[in-house]
PDB file of C-alpha atoms in Angstrom:
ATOM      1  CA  UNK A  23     -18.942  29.372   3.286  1.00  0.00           C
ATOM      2  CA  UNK A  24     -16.686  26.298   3.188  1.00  0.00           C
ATOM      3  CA  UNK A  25     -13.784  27.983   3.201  1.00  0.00           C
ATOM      4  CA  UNK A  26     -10.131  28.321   5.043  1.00  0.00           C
ATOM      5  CA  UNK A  27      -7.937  30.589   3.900  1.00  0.00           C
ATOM      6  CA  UNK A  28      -4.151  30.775   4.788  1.00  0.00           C
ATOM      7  CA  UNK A  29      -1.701  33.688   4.041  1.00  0.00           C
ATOM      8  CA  UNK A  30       1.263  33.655   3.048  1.00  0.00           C
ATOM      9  CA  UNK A  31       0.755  31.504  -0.172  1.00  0.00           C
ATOM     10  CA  UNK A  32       4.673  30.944  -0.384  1.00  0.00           C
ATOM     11  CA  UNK A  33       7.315  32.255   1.629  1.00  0.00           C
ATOM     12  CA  UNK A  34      11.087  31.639   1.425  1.00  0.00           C
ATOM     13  CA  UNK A  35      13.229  32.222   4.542  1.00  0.00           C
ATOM     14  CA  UNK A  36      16.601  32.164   5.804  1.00  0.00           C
ATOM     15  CA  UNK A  37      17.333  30.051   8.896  1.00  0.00           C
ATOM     16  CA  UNK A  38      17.509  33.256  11.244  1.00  0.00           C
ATOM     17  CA  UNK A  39      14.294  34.664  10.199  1.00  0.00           C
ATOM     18  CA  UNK A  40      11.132  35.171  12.103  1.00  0.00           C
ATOM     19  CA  UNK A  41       8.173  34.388  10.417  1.00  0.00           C
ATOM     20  CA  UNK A  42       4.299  33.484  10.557  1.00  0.00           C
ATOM     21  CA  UNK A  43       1.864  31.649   8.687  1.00  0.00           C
ATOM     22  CA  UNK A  44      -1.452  32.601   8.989  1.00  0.00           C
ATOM     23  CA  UNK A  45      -4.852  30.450   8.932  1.00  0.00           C
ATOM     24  CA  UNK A  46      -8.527  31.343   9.058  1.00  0.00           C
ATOM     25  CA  UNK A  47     -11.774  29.898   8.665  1.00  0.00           C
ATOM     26  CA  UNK A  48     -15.711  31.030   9.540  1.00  0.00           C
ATOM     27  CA  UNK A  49     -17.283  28.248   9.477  1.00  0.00           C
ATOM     28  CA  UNK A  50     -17.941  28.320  13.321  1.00  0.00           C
ATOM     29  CA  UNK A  51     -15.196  25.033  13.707  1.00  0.00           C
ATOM     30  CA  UNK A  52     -13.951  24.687  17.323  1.00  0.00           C
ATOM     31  CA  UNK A  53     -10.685  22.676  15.983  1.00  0.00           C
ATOM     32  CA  UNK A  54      -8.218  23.723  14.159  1.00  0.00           C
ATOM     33  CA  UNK A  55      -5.432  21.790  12.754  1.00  0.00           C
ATOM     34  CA  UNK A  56      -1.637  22.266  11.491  1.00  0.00           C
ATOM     35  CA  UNK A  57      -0.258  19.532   8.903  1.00  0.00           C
ATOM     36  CA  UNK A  58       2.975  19.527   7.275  1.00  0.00           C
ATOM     37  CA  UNK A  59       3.742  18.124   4.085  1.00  0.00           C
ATOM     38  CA  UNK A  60       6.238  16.566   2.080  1.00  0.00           C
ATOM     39  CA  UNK A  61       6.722  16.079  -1.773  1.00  0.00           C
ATOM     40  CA  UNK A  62       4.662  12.823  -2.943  1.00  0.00           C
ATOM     41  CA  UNK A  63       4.346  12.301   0.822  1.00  0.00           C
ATOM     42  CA  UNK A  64       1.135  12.421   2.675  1.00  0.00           C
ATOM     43  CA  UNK A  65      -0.098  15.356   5.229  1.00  0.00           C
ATOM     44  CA  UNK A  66       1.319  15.215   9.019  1.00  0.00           C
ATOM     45  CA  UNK A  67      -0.504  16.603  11.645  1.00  0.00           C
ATOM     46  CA  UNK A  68       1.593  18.303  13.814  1.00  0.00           C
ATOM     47  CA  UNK A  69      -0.627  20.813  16.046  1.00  0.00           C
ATOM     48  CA  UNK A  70      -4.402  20.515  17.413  1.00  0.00           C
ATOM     49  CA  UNK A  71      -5.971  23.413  19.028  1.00  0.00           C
ATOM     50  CA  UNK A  72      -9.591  22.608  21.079  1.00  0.00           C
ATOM     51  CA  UNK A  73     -11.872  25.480  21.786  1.00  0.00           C
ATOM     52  CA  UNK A  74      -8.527  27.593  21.267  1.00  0.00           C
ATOM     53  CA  UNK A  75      -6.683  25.627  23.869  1.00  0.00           C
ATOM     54  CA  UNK A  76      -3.547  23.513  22.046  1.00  0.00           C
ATOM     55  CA  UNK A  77      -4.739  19.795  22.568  1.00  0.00           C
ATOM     56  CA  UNK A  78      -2.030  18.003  20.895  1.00  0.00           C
ATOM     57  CA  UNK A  79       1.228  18.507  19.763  1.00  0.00           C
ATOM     58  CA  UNK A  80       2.888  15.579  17.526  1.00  0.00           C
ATOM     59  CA  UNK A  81       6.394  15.996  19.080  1.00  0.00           C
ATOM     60  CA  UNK A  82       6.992  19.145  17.200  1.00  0.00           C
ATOM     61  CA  UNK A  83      10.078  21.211  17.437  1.00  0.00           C
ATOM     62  CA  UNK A  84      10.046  24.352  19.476  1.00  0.00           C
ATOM     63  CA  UNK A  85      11.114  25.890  16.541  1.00  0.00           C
ATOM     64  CA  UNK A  86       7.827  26.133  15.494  1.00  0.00           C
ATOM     65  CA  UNK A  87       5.575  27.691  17.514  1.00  0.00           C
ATOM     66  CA  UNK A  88       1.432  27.653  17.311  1.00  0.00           C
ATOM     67  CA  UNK A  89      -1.102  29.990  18.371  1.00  0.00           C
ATOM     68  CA  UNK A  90      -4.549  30.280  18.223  1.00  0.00           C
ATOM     69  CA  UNK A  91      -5.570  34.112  18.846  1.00  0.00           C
ATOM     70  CA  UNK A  92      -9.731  32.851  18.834  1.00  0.00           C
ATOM     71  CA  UNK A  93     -11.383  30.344  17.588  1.00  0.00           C
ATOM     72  CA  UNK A  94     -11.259  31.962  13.758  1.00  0.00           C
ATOM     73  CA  UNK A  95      -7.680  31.920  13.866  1.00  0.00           C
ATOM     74  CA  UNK A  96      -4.828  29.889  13.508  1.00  0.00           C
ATOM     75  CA  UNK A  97      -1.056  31.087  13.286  1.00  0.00           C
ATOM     76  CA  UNK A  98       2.090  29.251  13.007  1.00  0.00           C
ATOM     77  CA  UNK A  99       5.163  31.097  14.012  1.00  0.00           C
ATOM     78  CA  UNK A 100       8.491  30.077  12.720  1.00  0.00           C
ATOM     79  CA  UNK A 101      11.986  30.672  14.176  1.00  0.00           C
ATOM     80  CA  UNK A 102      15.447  29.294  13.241  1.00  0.00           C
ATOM     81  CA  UNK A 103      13.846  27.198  11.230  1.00  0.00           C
ATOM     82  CA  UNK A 104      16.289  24.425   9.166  1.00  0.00           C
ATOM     83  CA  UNK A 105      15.973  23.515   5.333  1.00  0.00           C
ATOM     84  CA  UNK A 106      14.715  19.913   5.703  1.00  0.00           C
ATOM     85  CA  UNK A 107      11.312  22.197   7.511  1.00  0.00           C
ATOM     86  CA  UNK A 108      11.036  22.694   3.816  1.00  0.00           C
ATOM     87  CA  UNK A 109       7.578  21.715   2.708  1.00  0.00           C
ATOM     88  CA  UNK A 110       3.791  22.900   2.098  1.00  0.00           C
ATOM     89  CA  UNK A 111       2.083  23.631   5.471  1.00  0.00           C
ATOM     90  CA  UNK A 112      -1.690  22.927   5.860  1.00  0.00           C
ATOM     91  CA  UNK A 113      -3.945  24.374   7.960  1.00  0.00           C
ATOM     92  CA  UNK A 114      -7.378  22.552   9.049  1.00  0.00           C
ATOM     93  CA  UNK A 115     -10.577  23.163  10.497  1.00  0.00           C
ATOM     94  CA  UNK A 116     -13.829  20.532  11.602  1.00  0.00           C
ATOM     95  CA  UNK A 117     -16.781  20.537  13.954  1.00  0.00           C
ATOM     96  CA  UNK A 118     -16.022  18.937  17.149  1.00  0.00           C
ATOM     97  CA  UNK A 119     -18.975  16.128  17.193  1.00  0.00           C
ATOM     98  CA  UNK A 120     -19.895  14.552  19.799  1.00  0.00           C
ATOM     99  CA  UNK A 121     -21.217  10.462  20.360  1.00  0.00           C
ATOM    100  CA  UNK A 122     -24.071  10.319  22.136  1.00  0.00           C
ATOM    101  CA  UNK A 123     -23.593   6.858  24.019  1.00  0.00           C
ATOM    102  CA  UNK A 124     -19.977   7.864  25.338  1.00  0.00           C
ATOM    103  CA  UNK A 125     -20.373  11.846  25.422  1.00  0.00           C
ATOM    104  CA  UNK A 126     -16.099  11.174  23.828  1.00  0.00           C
ATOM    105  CA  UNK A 127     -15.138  13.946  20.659  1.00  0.00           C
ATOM    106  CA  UNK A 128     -15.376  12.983  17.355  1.00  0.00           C
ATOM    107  CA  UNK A 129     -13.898  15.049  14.341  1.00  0.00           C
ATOM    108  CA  UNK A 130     -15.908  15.830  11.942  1.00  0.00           C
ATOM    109  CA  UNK A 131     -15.694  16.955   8.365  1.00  0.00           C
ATOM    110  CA  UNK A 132     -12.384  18.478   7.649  1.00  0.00           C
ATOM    111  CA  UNK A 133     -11.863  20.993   5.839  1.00  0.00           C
ATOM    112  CA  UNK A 134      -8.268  22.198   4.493  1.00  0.00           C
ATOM    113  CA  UNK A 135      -6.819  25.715   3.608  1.00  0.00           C
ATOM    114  CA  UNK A 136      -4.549  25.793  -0.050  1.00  0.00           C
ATOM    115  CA  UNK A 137      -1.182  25.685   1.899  1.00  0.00           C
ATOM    116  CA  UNK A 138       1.768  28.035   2.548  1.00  0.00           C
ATOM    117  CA  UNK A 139       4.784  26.471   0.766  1.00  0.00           C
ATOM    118  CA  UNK A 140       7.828  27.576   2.590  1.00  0.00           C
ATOM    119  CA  UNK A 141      11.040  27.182   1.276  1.00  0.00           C
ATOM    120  CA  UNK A 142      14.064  27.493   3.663  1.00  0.00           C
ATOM    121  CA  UNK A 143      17.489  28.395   2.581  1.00  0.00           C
TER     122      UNK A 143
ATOM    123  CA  UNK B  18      -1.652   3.503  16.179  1.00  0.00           C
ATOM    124  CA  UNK B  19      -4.271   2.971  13.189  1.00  0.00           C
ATOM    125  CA  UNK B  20      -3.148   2.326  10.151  1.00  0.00           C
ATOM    126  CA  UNK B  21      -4.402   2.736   6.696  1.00  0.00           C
ATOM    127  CA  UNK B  22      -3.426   1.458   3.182  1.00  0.00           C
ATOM    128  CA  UNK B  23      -4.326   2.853  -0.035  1.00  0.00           C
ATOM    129  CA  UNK B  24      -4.454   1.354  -3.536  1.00  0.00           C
ATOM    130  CA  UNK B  25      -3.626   1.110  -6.023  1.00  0.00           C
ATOM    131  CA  UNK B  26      -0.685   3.231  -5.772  1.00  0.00           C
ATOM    132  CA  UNK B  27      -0.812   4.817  -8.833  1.00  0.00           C
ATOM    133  CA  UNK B  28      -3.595   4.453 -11.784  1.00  0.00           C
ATOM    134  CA  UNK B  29      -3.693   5.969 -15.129  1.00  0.00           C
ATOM    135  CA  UNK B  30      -6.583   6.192 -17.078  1.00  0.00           C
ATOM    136  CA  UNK B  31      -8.350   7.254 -20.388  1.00  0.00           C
ATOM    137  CA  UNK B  32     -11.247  10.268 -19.968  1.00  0.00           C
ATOM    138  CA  UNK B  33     -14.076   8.564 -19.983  1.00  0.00           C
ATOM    139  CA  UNK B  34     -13.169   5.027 -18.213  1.00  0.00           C
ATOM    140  CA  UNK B  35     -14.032   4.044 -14.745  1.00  0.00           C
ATOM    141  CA  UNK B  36     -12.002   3.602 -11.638  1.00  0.00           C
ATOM    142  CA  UNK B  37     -12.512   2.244  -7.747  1.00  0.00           C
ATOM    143  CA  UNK B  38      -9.968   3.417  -5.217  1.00  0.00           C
ATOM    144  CA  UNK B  39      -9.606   0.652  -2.211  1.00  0.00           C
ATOM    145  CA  UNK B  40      -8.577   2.246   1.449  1.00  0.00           C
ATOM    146  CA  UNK B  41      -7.960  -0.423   3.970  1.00  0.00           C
ATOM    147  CA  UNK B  42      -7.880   0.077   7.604  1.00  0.00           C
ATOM    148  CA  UNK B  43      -6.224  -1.432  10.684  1.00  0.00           C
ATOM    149  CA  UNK B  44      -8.529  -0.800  13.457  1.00  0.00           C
ATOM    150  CA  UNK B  45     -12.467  -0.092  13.772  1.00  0.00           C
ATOM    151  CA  UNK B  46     -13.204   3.399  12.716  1.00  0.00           C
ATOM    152  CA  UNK B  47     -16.055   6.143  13.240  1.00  0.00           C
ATOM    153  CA  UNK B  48     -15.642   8.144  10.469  1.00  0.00           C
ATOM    154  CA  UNK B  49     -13.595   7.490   7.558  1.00  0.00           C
ATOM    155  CA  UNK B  50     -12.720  10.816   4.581  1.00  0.00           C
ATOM    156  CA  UNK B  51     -11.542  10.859   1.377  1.00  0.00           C
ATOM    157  CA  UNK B  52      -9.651  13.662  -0.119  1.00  0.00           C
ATOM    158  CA  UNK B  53      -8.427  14.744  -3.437  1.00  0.00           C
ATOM    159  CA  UNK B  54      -5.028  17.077  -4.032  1.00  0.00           C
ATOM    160  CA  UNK B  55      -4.862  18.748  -6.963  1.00  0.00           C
ATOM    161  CA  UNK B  56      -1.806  19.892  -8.589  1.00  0.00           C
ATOM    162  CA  UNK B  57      -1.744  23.033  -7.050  1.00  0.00           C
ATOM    163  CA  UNK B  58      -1.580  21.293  -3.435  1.00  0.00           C
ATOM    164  CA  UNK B  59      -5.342  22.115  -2.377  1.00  0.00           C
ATOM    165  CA  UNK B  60      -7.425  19.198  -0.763  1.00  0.00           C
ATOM    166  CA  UNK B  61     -10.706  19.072  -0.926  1.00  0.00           C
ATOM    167  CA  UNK B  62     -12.348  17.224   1.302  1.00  0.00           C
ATOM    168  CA  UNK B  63     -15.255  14.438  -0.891  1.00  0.00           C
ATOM    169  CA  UNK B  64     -16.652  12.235   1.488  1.00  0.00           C
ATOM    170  CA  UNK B  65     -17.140  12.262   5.557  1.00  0.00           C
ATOM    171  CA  UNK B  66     -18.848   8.649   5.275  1.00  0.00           C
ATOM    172  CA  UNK B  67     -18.667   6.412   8.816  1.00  0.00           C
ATOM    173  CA  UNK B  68     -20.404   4.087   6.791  1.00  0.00           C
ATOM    174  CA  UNK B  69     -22.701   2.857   4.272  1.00  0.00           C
ATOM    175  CA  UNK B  70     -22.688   4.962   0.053  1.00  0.00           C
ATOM    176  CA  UNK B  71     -22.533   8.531  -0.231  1.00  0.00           C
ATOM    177  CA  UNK B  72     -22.725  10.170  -4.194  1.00  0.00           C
ATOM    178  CA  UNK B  73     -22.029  13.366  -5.133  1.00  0.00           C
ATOM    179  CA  UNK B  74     -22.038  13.655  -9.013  1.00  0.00           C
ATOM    180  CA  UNK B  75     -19.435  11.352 -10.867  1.00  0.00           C
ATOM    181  CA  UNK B  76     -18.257  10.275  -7.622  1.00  0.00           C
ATOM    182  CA  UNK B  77     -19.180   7.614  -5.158  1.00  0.00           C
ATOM    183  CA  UNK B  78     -18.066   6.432  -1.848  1.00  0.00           C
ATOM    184  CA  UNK B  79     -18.679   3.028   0.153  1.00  0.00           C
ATOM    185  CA  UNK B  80     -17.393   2.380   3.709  1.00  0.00           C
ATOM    186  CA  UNK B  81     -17.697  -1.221   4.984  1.00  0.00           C
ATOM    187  CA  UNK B  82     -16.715  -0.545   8.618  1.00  0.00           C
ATOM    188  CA  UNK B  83     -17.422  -3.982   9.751  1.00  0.00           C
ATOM    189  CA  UNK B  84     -14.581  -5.244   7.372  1.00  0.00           C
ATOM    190  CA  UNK B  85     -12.213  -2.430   7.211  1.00  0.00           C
ATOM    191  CA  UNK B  86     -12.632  -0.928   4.071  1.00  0.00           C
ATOM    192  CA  UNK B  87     -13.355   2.073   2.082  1.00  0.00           C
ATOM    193  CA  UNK B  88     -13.718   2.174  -1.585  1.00  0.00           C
ATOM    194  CA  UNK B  89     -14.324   5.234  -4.442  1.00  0.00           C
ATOM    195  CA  UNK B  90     -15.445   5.111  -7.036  1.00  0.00           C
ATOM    196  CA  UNK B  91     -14.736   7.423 -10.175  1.00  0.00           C
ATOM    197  CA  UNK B  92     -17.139   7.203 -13.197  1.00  0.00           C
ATOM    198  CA  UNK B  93     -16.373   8.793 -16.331  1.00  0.00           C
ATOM    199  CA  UNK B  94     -13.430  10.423 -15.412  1.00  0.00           C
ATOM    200  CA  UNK B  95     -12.259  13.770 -16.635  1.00  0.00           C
ATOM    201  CA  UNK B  96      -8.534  15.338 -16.521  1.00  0.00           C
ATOM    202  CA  UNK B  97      -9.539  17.525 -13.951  1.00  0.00           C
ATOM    203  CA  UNK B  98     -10.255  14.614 -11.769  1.00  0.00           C
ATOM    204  CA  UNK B  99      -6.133  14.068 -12.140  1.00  0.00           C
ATOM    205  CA  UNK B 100      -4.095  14.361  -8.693  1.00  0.00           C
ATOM    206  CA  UNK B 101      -3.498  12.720  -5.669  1.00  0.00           C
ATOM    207  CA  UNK B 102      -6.572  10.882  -3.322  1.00  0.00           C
ATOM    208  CA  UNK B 103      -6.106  10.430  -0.345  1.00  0.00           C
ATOM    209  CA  UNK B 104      -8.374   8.328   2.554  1.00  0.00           C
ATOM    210  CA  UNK B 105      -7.818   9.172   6.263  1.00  0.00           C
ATOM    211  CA  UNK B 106      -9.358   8.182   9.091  1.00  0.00           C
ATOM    212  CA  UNK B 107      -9.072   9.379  12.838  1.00  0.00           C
ATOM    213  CA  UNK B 108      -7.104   7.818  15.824  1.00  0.00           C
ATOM    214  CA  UNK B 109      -9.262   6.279  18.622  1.00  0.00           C
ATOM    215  CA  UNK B 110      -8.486   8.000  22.140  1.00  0.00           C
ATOM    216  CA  UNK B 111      -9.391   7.343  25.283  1.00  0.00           C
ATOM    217  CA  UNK B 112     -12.959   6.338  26.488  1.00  0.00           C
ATOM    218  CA  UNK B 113     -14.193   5.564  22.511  1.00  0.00           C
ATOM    219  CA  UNK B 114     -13.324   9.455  21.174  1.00  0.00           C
ATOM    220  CA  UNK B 115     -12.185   9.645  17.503  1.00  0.00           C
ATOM    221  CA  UNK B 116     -10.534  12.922  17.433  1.00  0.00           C
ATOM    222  CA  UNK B 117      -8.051  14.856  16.512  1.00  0.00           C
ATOM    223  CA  UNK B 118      -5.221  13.279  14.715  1.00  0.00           C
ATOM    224  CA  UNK B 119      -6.339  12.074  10.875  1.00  0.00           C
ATOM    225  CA  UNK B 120      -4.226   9.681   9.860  1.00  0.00           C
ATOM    226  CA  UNK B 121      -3.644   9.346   5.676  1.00  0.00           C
ATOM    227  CA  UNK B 122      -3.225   7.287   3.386  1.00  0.00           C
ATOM    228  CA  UNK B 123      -0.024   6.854   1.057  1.00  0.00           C
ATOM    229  CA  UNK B 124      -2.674   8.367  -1.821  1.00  0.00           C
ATOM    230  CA  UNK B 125      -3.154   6.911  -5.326  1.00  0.00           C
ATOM    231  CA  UNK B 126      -1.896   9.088  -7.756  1.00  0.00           C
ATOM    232  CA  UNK B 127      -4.608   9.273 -10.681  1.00  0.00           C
ATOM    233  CA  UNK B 128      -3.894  10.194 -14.056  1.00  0.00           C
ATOM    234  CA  UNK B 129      -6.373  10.623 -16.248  1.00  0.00           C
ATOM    235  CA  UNK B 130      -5.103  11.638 -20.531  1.00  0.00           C
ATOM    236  CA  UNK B 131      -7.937  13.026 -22.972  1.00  0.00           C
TER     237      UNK B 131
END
């Protein structure tokens, strides 16, 4: 199973709302990845979680808010979010690999979920 | 960071022709993927290739990592081959890792008329 599935597959919102996107995969992947995009724009990553511990964060507003219950799950909870957050949110997964000169990480395959597109009004 | 340019930008072909997709790259990389988005937003991952030709059906991949280049290439292309592909390729960290981040590609939007 090659799969990652994400729930909701659209969601519109008000800017006082509370809401969460969901992400999962069971491929055994000890990475998981948030990326935002943009009409006719490429994807952004904007979260990393690492063996369920958040490993990078691209700067992201604290308006959004990750979590990564275990290492099958991804969410991505939304607050007082602003229209411009408008866009299709894409959730990731890969192996964490491994070189065996330097013992450093290397992603492997990745493997996206079909999106959430959120619309904020 | 790295950087990576795609082209051409966009490409429009007859079913049936052939096509090869360039993906340039600033900096050394250890893996290199390509990626096609279909209408409907989903991206499928085609090819993890570090280097040297991968196939899979009508599709082929080449990564020249010495140089700094990936190309695809699309043989007799259908309309459900139509979207957006997209190259990325990870950011080197600290002590040689290639993790995390993917950086992508601007895409080249393919278009592909029966």
């Amino acid at each position: 199973d090659t799969e990652v599935t994400q729930t909701p597959k659209h969601l519109v919102m008000g800017m006082t709302n509370k809401k969460s996107l969901k992400c999962e995969q069971h491929m055994g992947h000890r990475a998981m990845y948030w990326y935002k995009q943009k009409a006719k724009k490429p994807p952004e990553l904007m979260f990393v979680y690492s063996y369920e511990k958040l490993s990078i964060n691209e700067s992201v507003p604290s308006r959004f808010s990750p979590e990564c219950p275990n290492s099958s799950l991804l969410n991505l909870h939304l607050h007082a979010l602003q229209p411009e957050d408008s866009a299709l949110y894409l959730c990731a997964s890969s192996q964490v690999g491994v070189f065996p000169r330097t013992s450093g990480r290397r992603t492997e395959k990745t493997y996206f979920g079909p999106g959430t597109r959120l619309l904020v009004l | 960071g790295i950087q990576v340019e795609q082209s051409p930008p966009d490409l429009i072909l007859q079913e049936g022709a052939n096509s090869t997709l360039r993906c340039n790259f600033s900096d050394s990389v250890n893996n290199l993927q390509w990626f096609h988005q279909n209408p409907w937003g989903q991206l499928i991952n085609l090819f993890y290739i570090p280097s040297g030709t991968k196939q899979n059906g009508r599709l082929s991949a080449t990564t020249v990592a010495t140089e700094r280049y990936s190309l695809l290439y699309i043989s007799s292309s259908q309309t459900t081959d139509s979207g957006v592909y997209f190259c990325a390729a990870p950011q080197r960290g600290a002590g040689g890792t290639s993790y995390g981040k993917l950086t992508f590609g601007q895409g080249t939007i393919l278009t592909v008329h029966p």
